[in-house]
CSV table of C-alpha atoms (C1' of nucleotides) in Angstrom, one decimal:
chain,number,residue,atom,x,y,z
W,489,UNK,CA,-39.4,-37.8,134.9
W,490,UNK,CA,-37.3,-36.3,137.6
W,491,UNK,CA,-33.7,-37.1,137.2
W,492,UNK,CA,-32.8,-38.2,140.7
W,493,UNK,CA,-29.5,-39.8,141.7
W,494,UNK,CA,-31.4,-43.1,141.8
W,495,UNK,CA,-33.0,-43.0,138.4
W,496,UNK,CA,-29.6,-42.5,136.7
W,497,UNK,CA,-28.2,-45.6,138.3
W,498,UNK,CA,-24.6,-46.1,139.3
W,499,UNK,CA,-22.3,-47.5,136.8
W,500,UNK,CA,-24.0,-45.9,133.8
W,501,UNK,CA,-23.6,-42.2,134.3
W,502,UNK,CA,-23.4,-41.7,130.6
W,503,UNK,CA,-21.2,-43.3,128.1
W,504,UNK,CA,-17.9,-41.6,127.1
W,505,UNK,CA,-14.9,-42.4,125.1
W,506,UNK,CA,-12.8,-42.7,128.3
W,507,UNK,CA,-15.2,-45.1,129.9
W,508,UNK,CA,-15.3,-47.2,126.8
W,509,UNK,CA,-11.6,-47.4,126.5
W,510,UNK,CA,-11.1,-48.2,130.1
W,511,UNK,CA,-13.7,-51.0,129.9
W,512,UNK,CA,-12.0,-52.3,126.8
W,513,UNK,CA,-8.7,-52.5,128.6
W,514,UNK,CA,-10.3,-54.4,131.4
W,515,UNK,CA,-11.9,-56.9,129.0
W,516,UNK,CA,-8.7,-57.4,127.1
W,517,UNK,CA,-6.7,-58.0,130.2
W,518,UNK,CA,-9.2,-60.5,131.4
W,519,UNK,CA,-10.1,-62.4,128.3
W,520,UNK,CA,-7.7,-61.5,125.5
W,521,UNK,CA,-8.1,-60.0,122.1
W,522,UNK,CA,-10.4,-62.4,120.5
W,523,UNK,CA,-12.9,-61.9,123.4
W,524,UNK,CA,-13.3,-58.2,122.5
W,525,UNK,CA,-16.4,-57.7,120.4
W,526,UNK,CA,-18.4,-54.5,120.2
W,527,UNK,CA,-21.3,-56.5,121.8
W,528,UNK,CA,-19.5,-58.0,124.7
W,529,UNK,CA,-17.8,-54.7,125.4
W,530,UNK,CA,-21.2,-52.9,125.3
W,531,UNK,CA,-22.6,-55.5,127.7
W,532,UNK,CA,-19.9,-54.8,130.2
W,533,UNK,CA,-20.9,-51.1,130.1
W,534,UNK,CA,-24.4,-52.3,130.1
W,535,UNK,CA,-25.4,-50.8,126.9
W,536,UNK,CA,-25.9,-52.1,123.4
W,537,UNK,CA,-23.2,-52.3,120.7
W,538,UNK,CA,-24.5,-49.6,118.5
W,539,UNK,CA,-24.4,-47.0,121.2
W,540,UNK,CA,-20.6,-47.3,121.3
W,541,UNK,CA,-20.4,-45.8,117.8
W,542,UNK,CA,-21.5,-42.4,119.2
W,543,UNK,CA,-18.1,-42.2,120.9
W,544,UNK,CA,-15.8,-44.3,118.7
W,545,UNK,CA,-15.7,-44.3,115.0
W,546,UNK,CA,-15.1,-48.0,114.6
W,547,UNK,CA,-13.4,-51.0,116.2
W,548,UNK,CA,-10.0,-50.1,114.6
W,549,UNK,CA,-10.1,-46.7,116.1
W,550,UNK,CA,-11.0,-48.2,119.4
W,551,UNK,CA,-8.0,-50.4,119.3
W,552,UNK,CA,-5.7,-47.5,118.5
W,553,UNK,CA,-7.1,-45.6,121.5
W,554,UNK,CA,-6.7,-48.7,123.7
W,555,UNK,CA,-3.1,-49.2,122.7
W,556,UNK,CA,-2.3,-45.5,123.3
W,557,UNK,CA,-4.0,-45.8,126.7
W,558,UNK,CA,-1.7,-48.5,127.9
W,559,UNK,CA,1.4,-46.8,126.4
W,560,UNK,CA,0.5,-44.3,129.2
W,561,UNK,CA,1.8,-46.8,131.7
W,562,UNK,CA,5.3,-46.6,130.3
W,563,UNK,CA,7.5,-44.5,132.5
W,564,UNK,CA,10.4,-42.7,131.1
W,565,UNK,CA,12.2,-40.4,133.5
W,566,UNK,CA,15.7,-38.9,133.5
W,567,UNK,CA,17.7,-40.0,136.5
W,568,UNK,CA,21.4,-40.3,136.5
W,569,UNK,CA,23.4,-41.4,133.5
W,570,UNK,CA,21.6,-42.1,130.2
W,571,UNK,CA,22.3,-45.8,130.3
W,572,UNK,CA,20.4,-46.4,133.5
W,573,UNK,CA,17.6,-44.1,132.5
W,574,UNK,CA,17.2,-45.8,129.2
W,575,UNK,CA,17.4,-49.2,130.8
W,576,UNK,CA,14.6,-48.3,133.2
W,577,UNK,CA,12.4,-47.0,130.4
W,578,UNK,CA,13.0,-50.3,128.5
W,579,UNK,CA,12.1,-52.3,131.5
W,580,UNK,CA,9.0,-50.2,132.0
W,581,UNK,CA,7.9,-50.8,128.4
W,582,UNK,CA,8.5,-54.5,128.7
W,583,UNK,CA,6.5,-54.7,132.0
W,584,UNK,CA,3.6,-52.8,130.3
W,585,UNK,CA,3.4,-55.3,127.4
W,586,UNK,CA,3.6,-58.3,129.8
W,587,UNK,CA,0.8,-56.8,131.9
W,588,UNK,CA,-1.3,-56.5,128.7
W,589,UNK,CA,-0.1,-59.3,126.4
W,590,UNK,CA,-2.8,-58.6,123.9
W,591,UNK,CA,-0.8,-55.5,122.9
W,592,UNK,CA,1.6,-57.9,121.1
W,593,UNK,CA,-1.2,-59.1,118.9
W,594,UNK,CA,-2.1,-55.7,117.6
W,595,UNK,CA,1.3,-54.1,117.5
W,596,UNK,CA,1.9,-55.4,114.0
W,597,UNK,CA,-1.4,-53.9,112.9
W,598,UNK,CA,-1.1,-50.5,114.5
W,599,UNK,CA,2.6,-50.6,114.9
W,600,UNK,CA,4.3,-47.4,115.9
W,601,UNK,CA,2.8,-45.9,112.8
W,602,UNK,CA,-0.1,-43.9,114.0
W,603,UNK,CA,1.0,-42.4,117.3
W,604,UNK,CA,-1.5,-41.3,119.9
W,605,UNK,CA,-0.6,-38.6,122.5
W,606,UNK,CA,0.9,-41.0,125.0
W,607,UNK,CA,3.1,-42.8,122.6
W,608,UNK,CA,4.4,-39.6,121.0
W,609,UNK,CA,5.1,-38.2,124.5
W,610,UNK,CA,7.0,-41.2,125.6
W,611,UNK,CA,9.0,-41.2,122.3
W,612,UNK,CA,9.9,-37.6,122.8
W,613,UNK,CA,11.0,-38.2,126.4
W,614,UNK,CA,13.0,-41.2,125.4
W,615,UNK,CA,14.7,-39.3,122.6
W,616,UNK,CA,15.6,-36.6,125.1
W,617,UNK,CA,17.4,-39.1,127.2
W,618,UNK,CA,19.7,-39.8,124.3
W,619,UNK,CA,20.3,-36.2,123.3
W,620,UNK,CA,21.0,-35.3,126.9
W,621,UNK,CA,23.3,-38.3,127.1
W,622,UNK,CA,25.5,-36.7,124.4
W,623,UNK,CA,24.2,-38.4,121.3
W,624,UNK,CA,24.6,-35.9,118.4
W,625,UNK,CA,21.3,-34.9,116.7
W,626,UNK,CA,20.5,-37.5,114.1
W,627,UNK,CA,22.2,-40.3,116.0
W,628,UNK,CA,19.9,-39.9,119.0
W,629,UNK,CA,17.0,-40.9,116.9
W,630,UNK,CA,18.8,-44.0,115.5
W,631,UNK,CA,19.9,-45.1,118.9
W,632,UNK,CA,16.4,-44.7,120.3
W,633,UNK,CA,14.9,-46.8,117.5
W,634,UNK,CA,17.5,-49.4,118.1
W,635,UNK,CA,16.6,-50.0,121.7
W,636,UNK,CA,12.9,-49.6,121.0
W,637,UNK,CA,13.3,-52.3,118.3
W,638,UNK,CA,15.0,-54.6,120.7
W,639,UNK,CA,12.5,-54.2,123.4
W,640,UNK,CA,9.5,-54.5,121.2
W,641,UNK,CA,10.8,-57.6,119.4
W,642,UNK,CA,11.9,-59.4,122.5
W,643,UNK,CA,8.7,-58.5,124.3
W,644,UNK,CA,6.4,-59.5,121.5
W,645,UNK,CA,7.8,-63.0,121.6
W,646,UNK,CA,7.4,-63.1,125.3
W,647,UNK,CA,3.9,-61.9,125.2
W,648,UNK,CA,3.0,-64.4,122.5
W,649,UNK,CA,4.3,-67.1,124.9
W,650,UNK,CA,2.4,-65.7,127.8
W,651,UNK,CA,-0.8,-65.7,125.8
W,652,UNK,CA,-0.1,-69.3,124.8
W,653,UNK,CA,0.1,-70.2,128.5
W,654,UNK,CA,-3.2,-68.5,129.1
W,655,UNK,CA,-4.9,-70.2,126.2
W,656,UNK,CA,-3.8,-73.7,127.1
W,657,UNK,CA,-4.7,-73.0,130.7
W,658,UNK,CA,-1.5,-74.5,131.9
W,659,UNK,CA,0.3,-72.7,134.5
W,660,UNK,CA,3.9,-71.8,134.0
W,661,UNK,CA,5.4,-74.4,136.4
W,662,UNK,CA,4.0,-77.2,134.5
W,663,UNK,CA,5.4,-76.2,131.2
W,664,UNK,CA,8.7,-75.2,132.7
W,665,UNK,CA,9.1,-78.7,133.8
W,666,UNK,CA,8.9,-79.7,130.2
W,667,UNK,CA,11.8,-77.5,129.2
W,668,UNK,CA,10.0,-74.4,128.2
W,669,UNK,CA,11.4,-71.1,129.3
W,670,UNK,CA,10.6,-69.9,132.8
W,671,UNK,CA,9.8,-66.4,134.0
W,672,UNK,CA,13.2,-66.1,135.7
W,673,UNK,CA,15.0,-67.2,132.6
W,674,UNK,CA,13.1,-64.7,130.4
W,675,UNK,CA,14.0,-61.9,132.8
W,676,UNK,CA,17.6,-62.9,132.5
W,677,UNK,CA,17.5,-63.2,128.8
W,678,UNK,CA,16.0,-59.7,128.5
W,679,UNK,CA,18.5,-58.2,130.8
W,680,UNK,CA,21.4,-59.8,128.9
W,681,UNK,CA,20.3,-58.4,125.5
W,682,UNK,CA,19.4,-55.0,126.9
W,683,UNK,CA,22.9,-54.7,128.4
W,684,UNK,CA,24.6,-55.7,125.2
W,685,UNK,CA,22.5,-53.3,123.1
W,686,UNK,CA,23.2,-50.4,125.4
W,687,UNK,CA,26.9,-51.4,125.4
W,688,UNK,CA,26.9,-51.4,121.6
W,689,UNK,CA,25.4,-47.9,121.6
W,690,UNK,CA,28.1,-46.5,123.8
W,691,UNK,CA,31.1,-45.4,121.9
H,670,UNK,CA,-16.9,-90.9,83.3
H,671,UNK,CA,-13.5,-91.3,81.7
H,672,UNK,CA,-10.9,-89.3,83.6
H,673,UNK,CA,-9.1,-87.6,80.8
H,674,UNK,CA,-6.6,-84.9,81.2
H,675,UNK,CA,-9.3,-82.4,80.2
H,676,UNK,CA,-12.0,-83.4,82.5
H,677,UNK,CA,-9.7,-82.9,85.5
H,678,UNK,CA,-9.0,-79.4,84.5
H,679,UNK,CA,-5.7,-77.7,85.1
H,680,UNK,CA,-5.5,-75.8,88.3
H,681,UNK,CA,-7.5,-78.2,90.4
H,682,UNK,CA,-5.6,-81.5,90.4
H,683,UNK,CA,-6.9,-82.1,93.9
H,684,UNK,CA,-6.6,-80.0,97.0
H,685,UNK,CA,-3.7,-80.5,99.3
H,686,UNK,CA,-2.3,-78.8,102.3
H,687,UNK,CA,0.6,-77.5,100.2
H,688,UNK,CA,-1.5,-76.0,97.6
H,689,UNK,CA,-3.7,-74.4,100.2
H,690,UNK,CA,-0.8,-72.8,102.0
H,691,UNK,CA,0.7,-71.6,98.7
H,692,UNK,CA,-2.5,-70.0,97.7
H,693,UNK,CA,-2.9,-68.4,101.1
H,694,UNK,CA,0.5,-66.8,100.8
H,695,UNK,CA,-0.4,-65.4,97.4
H,696,UNK,CA,-3.6,-64.0,98.7
H,697,UNK,CA,-2.0,-62.5,101.8
H,698,UNK,CA,0.7,-60.9,99.7
H,699,UNK,CA,-1.8,-59.4,97.3
H,700,UNK,CA,-4.5,-58.2,99.6
H,701,UNK,CA,-3.3,-58.4,103.2
H,702,UNK,CA,-4.4,-60.2,106.3
H,703,UNK,CA,-8.0,-59.0,106.6
H,704,UNK,CA,-8.7,-60.2,103.0
H,705,UNK,CA,-8.0,-63.8,104.0
H,706,UNK,CA,-11.2,-65.6,104.7
H,707,UNK,CA,-11.8,-69.3,104.2
H,708,UNK,CA,-14.3,-68.5,101.5
H,709,UNK,CA,-12.1,-66.2,99.5
H,710,UNK,CA,-9.2,-68.5,99.8
H,711,UNK,CA,-11.4,-71.4,98.6
H,712,UNK,CA,-12.6,-69.4,95.7
H,713,UNK,CA,-9.0,-68.8,94.6
H,714,UNK,CA,-8.5,-72.6,94.5
H,715,UNK,CA,-11.9,-72.8,93.0
H,716,UNK,CA,-13.5,-74.8,95.7
H,717,UNK,CA,-15.8,-74.1,98.5
H,718,UNK,CA,-14.7,-73.1,102.0
H,719,UNK,CA,-15.7,-76.3,103.8
H,720,UNK,CA,-13.5,-78.4,101.5
H,721,UNK,CA,-10.4,-76.7,103.0
H,722,UNK,CA,-11.2,-78.3,106.4
H,723,UNK,CA,-10.2,-81.7,105.0
H,724,UNK,CA,-6.6,-80.6,104.8
H,725,UNK,CA,-6.4,-77.9,107.5
H,726,UNK,CA,-7.8,-78.1,111.0
H,727,UNK,CA,-8.5,-74.4,111.6
H,728,UNK,CA,-7.9,-71.0,110.3
H,729,UNK,CA,-5.4,-70.6,113.1
H,730,UNK,CA,-3.5,-73.7,112.1
H,731,UNK,CA,-3.5,-72.5,108.5
H,732,UNK,CA,-1.9,-69.3,109.7
H,733,UNK,CA,0.7,-71.2,111.6
H,734,UNK,CA,1.5,-73.1,108.4
H,735,UNK,CA,1.6,-70.0,106.3
H,736,UNK,CA,4.0,-68.3,108.7
H,737,UNK,CA,6.3,-71.2,108.8
H,738,UNK,CA,6.2,-71.4,105.0
H,739,UNK,CA,7.6,-67.9,104.6
H,740,UNK,CA,10.1,-68.5,107.3
H,741,UNK,CA,11.5,-70.9,104.8
H,742,UNK,CA,12.6,-67.8,102.8
H,743,UNK,CA,15.0,-66.8,105.5
H,744,UNK,CA,18.6,-67.7,104.5
H,745,UNK,CA,21.1,-68.4,107.2
H,746,UNK,CA,24.5,-69.7,105.9
H,747,UNK,CA,27.9,-69.7,107.5
H,748,UNK,CA,30.4,-67.7,105.4
H,749,UNK,CA,33.4,-66.0,106.9
H,750,UNK,CA,33.3,-64.4,110.4
H,751,UNK,CA,30.3,-64.8,112.6
H,752,UNK,CA,29.5,-61.1,112.5
H,753,UNK,CA,28.9,-61.0,108.8
H,754,UNK,CA,27.1,-64.3,108.7
H,755,UNK,CA,24.8,-63.2,111.4
H,756,UNK,CA,24.3,-59.8,109.8
H,757,UNK,CA,23.3,-61.5,106.5
H,758,UNK,CA,20.8,-63.7,108.3
H,759,UNK,CA,19.4,-60.7,110.0
H,760,UNK,CA,19.0,-58.9,106.6
H,761,UNK,CA,17.4,-61.9,105.1
H,762,UNK,CA,14.9,-62.1,107.9
H,763,UNK,CA,14.1,-58.5,107.5
H,764,UNK,CA,13.7,-58.8,103.8
H,765,UNK,CA,11.3,-61.7,104.2
H,766,UNK,CA,9.1,-59.8,106.6
H,767,UNK,CA,9.0,-56.7,104.3
H,768,UNK,CA,8.1,-59.0,101.4
H,769,UNK,CA,5.2,-60.3,103.4
H,770,UNK,CA,4.2,-57.5,105.7
H,771,UNK,CA,1.2,-59.3,107.0
H,772,UNK,CA,3.6,-61.5,108.9
H,773,UNK,CA,3.9,-58.6,111.3
H,774,UNK,CA,0.2,-58.7,112.0
H,775,UNK,CA,0.3,-62.3,113.2
H,776,UNK,CA,3.7,-62.5,114.8
H,777,UNK,CA,2.2,-61.4,118.1
H,778,UNK,CA,-0.4,-64.1,118.0
H,779,UNK,CA,1.8,-67.0,116.9
H,780,UNK,CA,5.1,-65.5,118.0
H,781,UNK,CA,8.0,-67.7,118.0
H,782,UNK,CA,6.1,-69.9,120.4
H,783,UNK,CA,4.9,-72.7,118.3
H,784,UNK,CA,7.7,-73.5,115.9
H,785,UNK,CA,7.2,-75.1,112.6
H,786,UNK,CA,10.0,-77.1,110.9
H,787,UNK,CA,11.3,-74.1,108.9
H,788,UNK,CA,11.5,-71.8,111.9
H,789,UNK,CA,13.2,-74.4,114.1
H,790,UNK,CA,15.6,-75.2,111.4
H,791,UNK,CA,16.6,-71.5,110.9
H,792,UNK,CA,16.9,-71.1,114.7
H,793,UNK,CA,19.2,-74.0,114.9
H,794,UNK,CA,21.4,-72.8,112.1
H,795,UNK,CA,21.5,-69.3,113.5
H,796,UNK,CA,22.5,-70.7,116.9
H,797,UNK,CA,25.3,-72.6,115.3
H,798,UNK,CA,26.7,-69.4,113.8
H,799,UNK,CA,27.1,-68.1,117.4
H,800,UNK,CA,28.6,-71.3,118.9
H,801,UNK,CA,31.0,-71.6,115.9
H,802,UNK,CA,31.8,-67.9,116.4
H,803,UNK,CA,33.1,-68.8,119.9
H,804,UNK,CA,30.2,-68.0,122.1
H,805,UNK,CA,30.2,-70.4,125.1
H,806,UNK,CA,27.2,-72.7,125.4
H,807,UNK,CA,24.5,-70.8,127.1
H,808,UNK,CA,25.6,-67.4,125.9
H,809,UNK,CA,25.1,-68.4,122.3
H,810,UNK,CA,21.4,-68.7,122.9
H,811,UNK,CA,21.2,-65.4,124.7
H,812,UNK,CA,23.1,-63.7,121.9
H,813,UNK,CA,20.9,-65.2,119.2
H,814,UNK,CA,17.7,-64.1,121.0
H,815,UNK,CA,19.1,-60.6,121.3
H,816,UNK,CA,19.6,-60.1,117.6
H,817,UNK,CA,16.4,-61.9,116.8
H,818,UNK,CA,14.6,-59.6,119.1
H,819,UNK,CA,16.2,-56.6,117.5
H,820,UNK,CA,15.3,-57.7,114.0
H,821,UNK,CA,11.8,-58.7,114.8
H,822,UNK,CA,11.0,-55.5,116.7
H,823,UNK,CA,12.5,-53.2,114.1
H,824,UNK,CA,10.9,-55.0,111.3
H,825,UNK,CA,7.5,-55.3,112.8
H,826,UNK,CA,7.4,-51.6,113.0
H,827,UNK,CA,8.5,-51.2,109.5
H,828,UNK,CA,6.0,-53.7,108.2
H,829,UNK,CA,3.2,-52.0,110.0
H,830,UNK,CA,4.2,-48.8,108.3
H,831,UNK,CA,4.4,-50.5,104.9
H,832,UNK,CA,0.9,-51.9,105.4
H,833,UNK,CA,-0.3,-48.4,106.3
H,834,UNK,CA,1.1,-47.2,103.0
H,835,UNK,CA,-0.8,-50.0,101.2
H,836,UNK,CA,-4.0,-49.3,103.1
H,837,UNK,CA,-4.1,-45.6,102.4
H,838,UNK,CA,-3.1,-46.2,98.8
H,839,UNK,CA,-0.6,-43.5,98.9
H,840,UNK,CA,2.8,-44.2,97.4
H,841,UNK,CA,5.9,-43.7,99.4
H,842,UNK,CA,7.1,-40.6,97.7
H,843,UNK,CA,4.1,-38.7,98.6
H,844,UNK,CA,4.3,-39.4,102.3
H,845,UNK,CA,8.0,-39.0,102.4
H,846,UNK,CA,7.5,-35.5,101.2
H,847,UNK,CA,5.4,-35.0,104.3
H,848,UNK,CA,8.3,-36.0,106.6
H,849,UNK,CA,7.6,-39.7,107.0
H,850,UNK,CA,10.5,-42.0,106.8
H,851,UNK,CA,11.6,-43.2,103.4
H,852,UNK,CA,12.8,-46.6,102.3
H,853,UNK,CA,16.4,-45.4,102.1
H,854,UNK,CA,16.3,-44.0,105.6
H,855,UNK,CA,14.7,-47.2,107.0
H,856,UNK,CA,17.5,-49.2,105.5
H,857,UNK,CA,20.0,-46.9,107.1
H,858,UNK,CA,18.3,-47.1,110.4
H,859,UNK,CA,18.2,-50.8,110.4
H,860,UNK,CA,21.8,-51.1,109.5
H,861,UNK,CA,22.8,-48.7,112.2
H,862,UNK,CA,21.0,-50.6,114.9
H,863,UNK,CA,22.2,-54.0,113.6
H,864,UNK,CA,25.8,-52.8,113.6
H,865,UNK,CA,25.5,-51.6,117.2
H,866,UNK,CA,23.8,-54.7,118.5
H,867,UNK,CA,26.5,-56.9,116.9
H,868,UNK,CA,29.2,-54.7,118.4
H,869,UNK,CA,27.6,-55.0,121.8
H,870,UNK,CA,27.7,-58.7,121.5
H,871,UNK,CA,31.3,-58.8,120.7
H,872,UNK,CA,33.5,-58.9,123.8
Z,1401,DC,C1',-14.0,-107.9,87.4
Z,1402,DG,C1',-16.9,-106.5,91.6
Z,1403,DC,C1',-17.6,-105.0,96.0
Z,1404,DG,C1',-16.8,-102.6,100.2
Z,1405,DT,C1',-14.2,-99.2,102.5
Z,1406,DC,C1',-12.4,-94.9,102.9
Z,1407,DA,C1',-11.0,-90.2,101.5
Z,1408,DT,C1',-12.7,-86.1,99.6
Z,1409,DG,C1',-15.8,-82.3,98.0
Z,1410,DC,C1',-19.6,-79.6,99.2
Z,1411,DG,C1',-24.6,-77.8,100.4
Z,1412,DA,C1',-27.0,-76.2,104.3
Z,1413,DA,C1',-27.1,-74.4,108.6
Z,1414,DC,C1',-25.6,-72.0,113.1
Z,1415,DA,C1',-23.9,-68.6,116.0
Z,1416,DC,C1',-21.5,-64.6,115.8
Z,1417,DT,C1',-19.1,-60.5,113.9
Z,1418,DG,C1',-18.8,-55.2,112.5
Z,1419,DT,C1',-21.5,-51.6,111.3
Z,1420,DA,C1',-25.4,-48.4,108.7
Z,1421,DC,C1',-29.7,-46.4,109.4
Z,1422,DG,C1',-33.6,-44.3,111.4
Z,1423,DC,C1',-36.5,-43.4,115.3
Z,1424,DA,C1',-37.3,-42.0,120.1
Z,1425,DG,C1',-36.3,-39.5,124.1
Z,1426,DA,C1',-33.4,-36.5,126.8
Z,1427,DT,C1',-30.8,-32.3,127.1
Z,1428,DC,C1',-29.5,-27.7,126.3
Z,1429,DG,C1',-29.5,-22.8,124.5
Z,1430,DC,C1',-32.4,-19.0,123.6
X,883,DG,C1',-41.4,-22.9,126.5
X,884,DC,C1',-39.6,-24.3,122.0
X,885,DG,C1',-36.4,-25.9,118.7
X,886,DA,C1',-32.2,-28.0,117.7
X,887,DT,C1',-28.8,-31.1,118.7
X,888,DC,C1',-27.1,-35.1,121.1
X,889,DT,C1',-27.5,-39.8,122.8
X,890,DG,C1',-29.1,-44.6,123.1
X,891,DC,C1',-30.8,-48.4,120.8
X,892,DG,C1',-33.9,-51.8,117.8
X,893,DT,C1',-33.5,-53.7,113.4
X,894,DA,C1',-31.2,-55.3,109.7
X,895,DC,C1',-27.5,-56.9,106.4
X,896,DA,C1',-23.5,-58.9,104.7
X,897,DG,C1',-19.9,-61.5,106.0
X,898,DT,C1',-17.2,-64.7,109.2
X,899,DG,C1',-15.4,-69.6,111.1
X,900,DT,C1',-17.0,-73.9,111.6
X,901,DT,C1',-20.0,-78.5,112.0
X,902,DC,C1',-22.6,-82.1,110.2
X,903,DG,C1',-24.3,-85.2,106.9
X,904,DC,C1',-24.7,-86.6,102.3
X,905,DA,C1',-22.8,-87.9,97.8
X,906,DT,C1',-19.4,-89.3,94.8
X,907,DG,C1',-15.2,-90.9,93.4
X,908,DA,C1',-10.8,-93.7,94.1
X,909,DC,C1',-8.6,-97.7,95.8
X,910,DG,C1',-7.6,-102.3,97.8
X,911,DC,C1',-8.7,-107.0,98.0
X,912,DG,C1',-10.9,-111.2,96.9
DNA sequence: CGCGTCATGCGAACACTGTACGCAGATCGC
DNA sequence: GCGATCTGCGTACAGTGTTCGCATGACGCG
């Protein structure tokens, strides 16, 4: 059969790891972690589940890829004094997790243990912020881990809460009225802690 | 049939939520999160899976119960200045998570959102440490969340790493030789960050 | 003591999961 | 043009959480 532009219809164009990972992120953002099955993911790419295994070893590897993919959204740039650069990076990481709350659910499983290219790149750049800021060799690493720890911990709790919102279908206003933390308060809480942590790291 | 001590054999003695939760913790500690299925858990209690549903609504509810159960191992006591009491509580929380690394895998799902009795008790006591330490009303809450955030984040990463160790079957020495962090270094890292965070919270 | 009510255990079944295997067809290098 | 390699997929299997209905035992009350 002649392979015209029309026979190879639009959204197929051949499976690839990139396309699979991108579709997985979409699905996770839309429906959460438990909605991600190899079959539903395949359907979205209109294929069958077993085809995915040509490009991805198994579901666990897929999840690692997906996590590293969203780590790519974390921005860490040197601009001005180390404190403000680090604070911006911290805010960017938090924003990423809140955009993709399912990340919180898998962080404990993948953790920062196996590092994909995006994560290791961001770690290196963050580390550089500290060394450039005057932290002596080994201490830069400790300082970096301290703020990463703070941001991850704080944000995991937030994301779990956001997912709870989504699951129960309530919107935030409603729960806020019942005394649960609001977005504005969570922002303030995060900023408070961040400021203190950074202050503690300064000599 | 006469119900002698021998006919109702030892480890049965009737199912109960407590017994189920205790067995689940054992199983999780021994074989990790993915080894926990309703059927394997039932087998350990020698029963069948469906019997568990008389005492537990869901697997999800079971997990909430199990998480709150281990939160009970966290010790928070007031002794001396707030800094050292808070530091001890932080160390206790970390030790608990490292004893039960699977907690890290589910923290993102349950989070600190739905709080069981143990968790809410520990939170209250921790908060009291700050208010007694002189933190004005609202700030005590912010400070508490800051150190909780730090401990959770740092520890989740550690636990993920510990689970990686267990999964790959390697012992720590071997990996350490390849440049991965050792237990001693992780202890030091945690203490460094904890100290800085507490310092940042002091005025 | 006896009878009814209720709690508990469980067998069977359902919809769904991740994944191994082997076959077909397309694609690409020579 | 031909052979090898790559890609998609149908089928199948073991395992999952959970529901439903039945049976059997314990317990309260007359």
